[in-house]
């Protein structure tokens, strides 16, 4: 079994963003064709840790290079106050013939990359031919940092990024860092009204209080696309007034997401207008005057697709370590029979 630690995964991901975008797009299209298995995610919430959870995402992805495995990811928001990353993740890949584990990856970077890539793909598909010159980032953590990387690929016309965070100083700190890393763009920390005037807005917060009412910000541009990555920021009025696109309807309307809450209030789910696989397959942006909101629950097939791309790059570059002892060994009876013993 190949083991890829944090630095191994970082090395394998270096220069791989275009391949990650392609892997995520292919995974969505295969899912839309019914060539995947995505059981509901399991949620474990430790007692006494408000807002913290560990999630298991088993999945199978078909296609030319089928893959199956499990993502095990924790999200402990209090880590941020300790100077730690909020999320930690491990990805296991299994052999399709024997079921034996073939690889284990430190997967927080895989998870962030697949989330950001899915957001950028959705933004490109949902805007269609309309240019995206302004981006608003609400939440200045790892996810939105990666969202910018992928949106810069899908929207090379991007010029200005406005940042906002509930923690004082975080937006200014990230803006200063980004101005060094990507000096071709302009950055500014701003208030909520300023951020919500962008062509595309990405919501990646640790909030779960349905705090944002889009209708209270009337100066937002026409044809705005909101990437609702943290799933529990928008209030019910915002959801019901939007053109809603999800990755999978059954997955997105559960576990207290904003869309789940809207379904409970409305008594139906007709406010879900499309799934992203269909939009990608059709190749045309939705025709609507409403704000378009993309709410991806985060399907395990995306983690499989990106982990597979990382693993292939690692093998090609000789990154990581091969270790023994993670298979159960030979069956004693069948091994004896195979050897001719009675």
XYZ file of C-alpha atoms in Angstrom:
342
model
C 0.000 0.000 0.000
C 1.269 3.475 -0.844
C 1.226 6.046 1.939
C 1.162 9.740 1.070
C 1.647 12.142 3.961
C 0.954 15.871 3.990
C 4.159 16.903 2.229
C 3.839 14.056 -0.290
C 0.332 15.167 -1.259
C 1.463 18.798 -1.525
C 4.285 17.779 -3.852
C 1.995 15.633 -6.009
C -0.608 18.427 -6.217
C 1.954 21.003 -7.337
C 1.041 21.993 -10.895
C -1.908 19.588 -10.932
C -4.815 22.067 -10.769
C -5.827 21.640 -14.425
C -5.880 17.858 -13.985
C -7.938 18.254 -10.795
C -10.505 20.350 -12.674
C -10.745 17.685 -15.355
C -11.074 14.899 -12.775
C -13.887 16.700 -10.953
C -15.730 17.459 -14.186
C -15.473 13.815 -15.279
C -16.722 12.644 -11.879
C -19.781 14.893 -12.086
C -20.593 13.707 -15.605
C -20.243 10.038 -14.609
C -22.499 10.650 -11.625
C -25.081 12.233 -13.903
C -24.945 9.119 -16.082
C -25.614 6.875 -13.090
C -22.099 5.414 -13.125
C -21.362 5.943 -9.444
C -22.407 4.771 -6.002
C -22.684 7.460 -3.340
C -24.225 6.296 -0.049
C -25.316 9.008 2.337
C -22.479 10.462 4.387
C -22.328 9.437 8.041
C -22.028 12.182 10.661
C -20.400 11.680 14.055
C -20.762 14.590 16.471
C -18.651 14.193 19.629
C -20.456 15.291 22.799
C -19.384 18.579 24.271
C -17.830 19.929 21.066
C -20.399 22.319 19.655
C -20.276 22.543 15.874
C -17.641 19.828 15.579
C -18.184 16.694 13.530
C -16.455 13.843 11.756
C -17.934 12.671 8.460
C -17.469 9.432 6.528
C -17.967 9.494 2.758
C -17.807 6.063 1.095
C -18.111 6.069 -2.683
C -17.531 4.242 -5.960
C -16.810 5.979 -9.270
C -17.013 4.122 -12.565
C -15.701 5.103 -15.971
C -12.488 4.106 -17.732
C -10.540 3.965 -14.463
C -13.005 2.917 -11.745
C -12.085 3.580 -8.143
C -13.654 3.109 -4.725
C -12.781 4.141 -1.215
C -13.603 6.177 1.856
C -12.972 9.738 2.987
C -12.919 10.325 6.770
C -12.895 14.051 7.523
C -13.173 15.991 10.753
C -14.278 19.605 11.082
C -13.538 21.226 14.444
C -14.091 25.006 14.121
C -12.375 25.731 17.469
C -9.093 24.619 15.884
C -8.853 27.996 14.165
C -8.577 29.764 17.525
C -5.708 27.408 18.392
C -3.816 28.313 15.236
C -4.682 24.949 13.670
C -6.434 23.979 10.463
C -10.170 23.508 10.992
C -10.380 20.258 9.005
C -8.305 17.083 8.902
C -8.889 14.211 6.514
C -7.714 10.763 5.508
C -8.555 9.133 2.166
C -8.449 5.351 1.674
C -8.511 3.739 -1.773
C -9.452 0.068 -2.168
C -8.744 -2.552 -4.820
C -11.904 -3.312 -6.796
C -11.147 -7.034 -7.085
C -10.073 -7.909 -3.535
C -11.300 -4.920 -1.544
C -7.851 -4.616 0.018
C -6.623 -1.066 0.745
C -4.145 0.107 -1.879
C -3.415 3.672 -0.747
C -3.864 6.025 2.201
C -3.511 9.775 1.682
C -3.485 12.728 4.043
C -6.494 14.269 2.375
C -7.197 17.744 3.735
C -5.552 19.178 0.613
C -7.437 16.731 -1.598
C -10.704 17.771 0.049
C -10.001 21.494 -0.273
C -8.935 21.086 -3.897
C -11.991 19.105 -4.936
C -14.336 21.567 -3.195
C -12.672 24.563 -4.823
C -12.491 22.899 -8.235
C -16.180 22.002 -8.113
C -16.994 25.620 -7.252
C -14.927 26.971 -10.138
C -16.438 24.506 -12.609
C -19.911 25.490 -11.455
C -19.121 29.197 -11.765
C -17.919 28.714 -15.338
C -20.938 26.613 -16.299
C -23.506 28.831 -14.566
C -22.123 32.119 -15.933
C -21.760 30.696 -19.439
C -20.254 33.260 -21.774
C -20.632 36.131 -19.312
C -17.246 37.369 -18.048
C -16.398 37.220 -14.358
C -14.176 40.153 -13.476
C -15.003 40.472 -9.777
C -14.955 37.842 -7.028
C -16.189 38.134 -3.461
C -14.821 35.773 -0.812
C -16.823 35.459 2.411
C -14.667 33.442 4.793
C -10.889 33.706 4.537
C -9.802 30.145 5.230
C -8.226 27.360 3.182
C -11.277 26.627 1.028
C -11.712 30.129 -0.361
C -7.964 30.444 -0.829
C -8.172 27.412 -3.131
C -11.361 28.709 -4.760
C -9.345 31.671 -6.010
C -6.717 29.343 -7.511
C -9.284 27.440 -9.541
C -11.415 30.452 -10.485
C -8.281 32.079 -11.891
C -8.054 29.068 -14.227
C -11.708 28.963 -15.266
C -12.037 32.777 -15.416
C -8.767 34.272 -16.707
C -10.599 37.597 -17.110
C -10.825 37.936 -13.291
C -9.411 41.259 -12.097
C -10.618 42.145 -8.569
C -11.109 40.137 -5.363
C -12.915 41.536 -2.313
C -12.625 39.655 0.967
C -14.706 39.549 4.147
C -14.429 37.516 7.337
C -16.224 37.602 10.669
C -12.867 37.533 12.492
C -11.306 41.021 12.534
C -8.089 41.274 10.570
C -8.343 37.956 8.721
C -9.532 39.520 5.456
C -6.749 42.112 5.524
C -4.148 39.437 6.290
C -5.242 37.204 3.430
C -5.490 40.152 1.028
C -1.871 41.093 1.813
C -0.716 37.515 1.320
C -2.568 37.147 -1.975
C -1.181 40.420 -3.320
C 2.262 38.823 -3.048
C 1.280 35.415 -4.415
C -0.966 36.672 -7.260
C 0.078 40.275 -7.949
C -1.815 40.345 -11.256
C -5.090 40.776 -9.316
C -6.355 43.600 -7.107
C -7.398 42.805 -3.526
C -9.354 44.652 -0.885
C -10.966 43.797 2.433
C -14.512 45.076 2.546
C -17.868 44.914 4.241
C -20.648 42.535 3.332
C -22.329 44.980 0.933
C -19.077 45.436 -0.990
C -18.337 41.717 -1.227
C -21.875 40.963 -2.409
C -21.481 43.301 -5.388
C -19.115 40.836 -7.078
C -20.044 38.810 -10.164
C -19.276 35.595 -8.264
C -19.450 35.229 -4.477
C -18.004 32.244 -2.629
C -19.343 31.435 0.839
C -16.960 29.241 2.823
C -17.522 29.923 6.513
C -17.839 27.896 9.715
C -21.235 29.469 10.437
C -24.362 27.325 10.599
C -26.956 29.926 11.598
C -28.539 30.728 8.203
C -27.437 34.290 8.786
C -27.296 35.725 5.276
C -30.371 37.277 3.656
C -29.444 38.054 0.051
C -32.629 40.078 -0.411
C -31.293 42.600 2.140
C -28.525 43.518 -0.332
C -30.320 44.929 -3.389
C -27.204 46.280 -5.111
C -26.002 42.828 -6.146
C -25.372 42.479 -9.916
C -27.715 40.752 -12.313
C -26.772 37.147 -13.119
C -24.745 36.837 -9.926
C -23.579 33.334 -9.025
C -23.297 32.472 -5.331
C -21.160 29.454 -4.477
C -22.768 28.305 -1.235
C -19.987 25.936 -0.200
C -20.587 25.959 3.555
C -24.254 25.060 2.975
C -25.774 26.696 6.082
C -25.231 30.420 5.536
C -28.275 31.385 3.464
C -31.659 31.975 5.032
C -34.806 30.360 3.659
C -35.951 33.453 1.741
C -32.630 33.561 -0.104
C -32.947 29.913 -1.111
C -36.573 30.113 -2.208
C -35.890 33.278 -4.217
C -32.891 31.859 -6.077
C -32.274 29.588 -9.045
C -30.856 26.628 -7.134
C -28.291 24.204 -8.519
C -26.989 21.268 -6.455
C -24.603 18.375 -6.978
C -27.179 15.776 -5.905
C -30.666 16.673 -4.701
C -31.060 13.824 -2.222
C -27.719 14.604 -0.614
C -28.040 18.394 -0.583
C -31.428 18.400 1.146
C -30.420 16.764 4.426
C -28.411 17.332 7.592
C -29.792 20.801 8.230
C -28.458 22.517 5.114
C -30.122 25.753 4.052
C -31.889 23.817 1.289
C -33.039 21.167 3.764
C -34.448 23.922 5.951
C -36.180 25.493 2.946
C -37.749 22.129 2.079
C -39.062 21.754 5.613
C -40.634 25.206 5.472
C -41.990 24.989 1.925
C -43.141 21.365 2.157
C -41.581 20.511 -1.217
C -38.279 20.582 -3.093
C -39.448 22.113 -6.353
C -37.163 25.092 -5.694
C -34.217 22.922 -6.786
C -33.893 23.819 -10.456
C -30.981 21.677 -11.694
C -28.123 19.374 -10.816
C -24.660 20.446 -11.930
C -24.029 17.298 -13.988
C -26.906 18.207 -16.293
C -25.677 21.810 -16.638
C -22.167 20.592 -17.507
C -23.506 18.034 -19.989
C -25.752 20.548 -21.745
C -22.992 23.136 -21.959
C -25.345 26.100 -21.562
C -25.880 28.440 -18.638
C -29.369 28.574 -17.100
C -31.646 31.233 -18.540
C -32.961 33.090 -15.497
C -33.187 36.558 -13.997
C -32.747 35.184 -10.463
C -29.518 34.917 -8.532
C -28.009 31.495 -9.202
C -26.971 29.609 -6.061
C -24.783 26.500 -6.258
C -25.021 24.385 -3.102
C -22.766 21.310 -3.366
C -23.138 18.825 -0.528
C -19.729 17.432 -1.436
C -19.877 13.991 -3.000
C -17.311 11.345 -2.110
C -16.763 10.617 -5.794
C -14.940 13.946 -6.123
C -12.488 12.955 -3.411
C -11.939 9.621 -5.166
C -11.318 11.313 -8.500
C -8.842 13.834 -7.107
C -7.121 11.277 -4.857
C -6.667 9.018 -7.875
C -5.099 11.885 -9.841
C -2.785 12.667 -6.906
C -1.827 9.010 -6.522
C -0.994 8.666 -10.232
C 1.195 11.788 -10.047
C 2.884 10.486 -6.906
C 3.662 7.114 -8.466
C 4.960 8.811 -11.608
C 7.240 11.111 -9.594
C 8.295 8.506 -7.024
C 6.576 10.339 -4.157
C 5.424 8.560 -1.004
C 6.272 5.206 0.533
C 5.210 1.643 -0.221
C 4.531 -0.287 2.990
C 3.558 -3.879 3.700
C 1.288 -5.405 6.295
C -2.015 -3.737 5.397
C -3.529 -6.804 3.763
C -4.949 -9.658 5.868
C -2.555 -12.227 4.400
C -3.390 -15.550 2.828
C -6.392 -17.531 4.006
C -4.897 -20.491 5.909
C -7.212 -23.154 4.451
C -7.156 -22.010 0.827
C -3.403 -21.409 1.023
C -2.896 -24.941 2.279
C -5.098 -26.349 -0.482
C -3.271 -24.341 -3.100
C -0.037 -25.824 -1.808
C -1.361 -29.369 -2.071
C -1.817 -29.959 1.665
C -4.672 -32.161 2.860
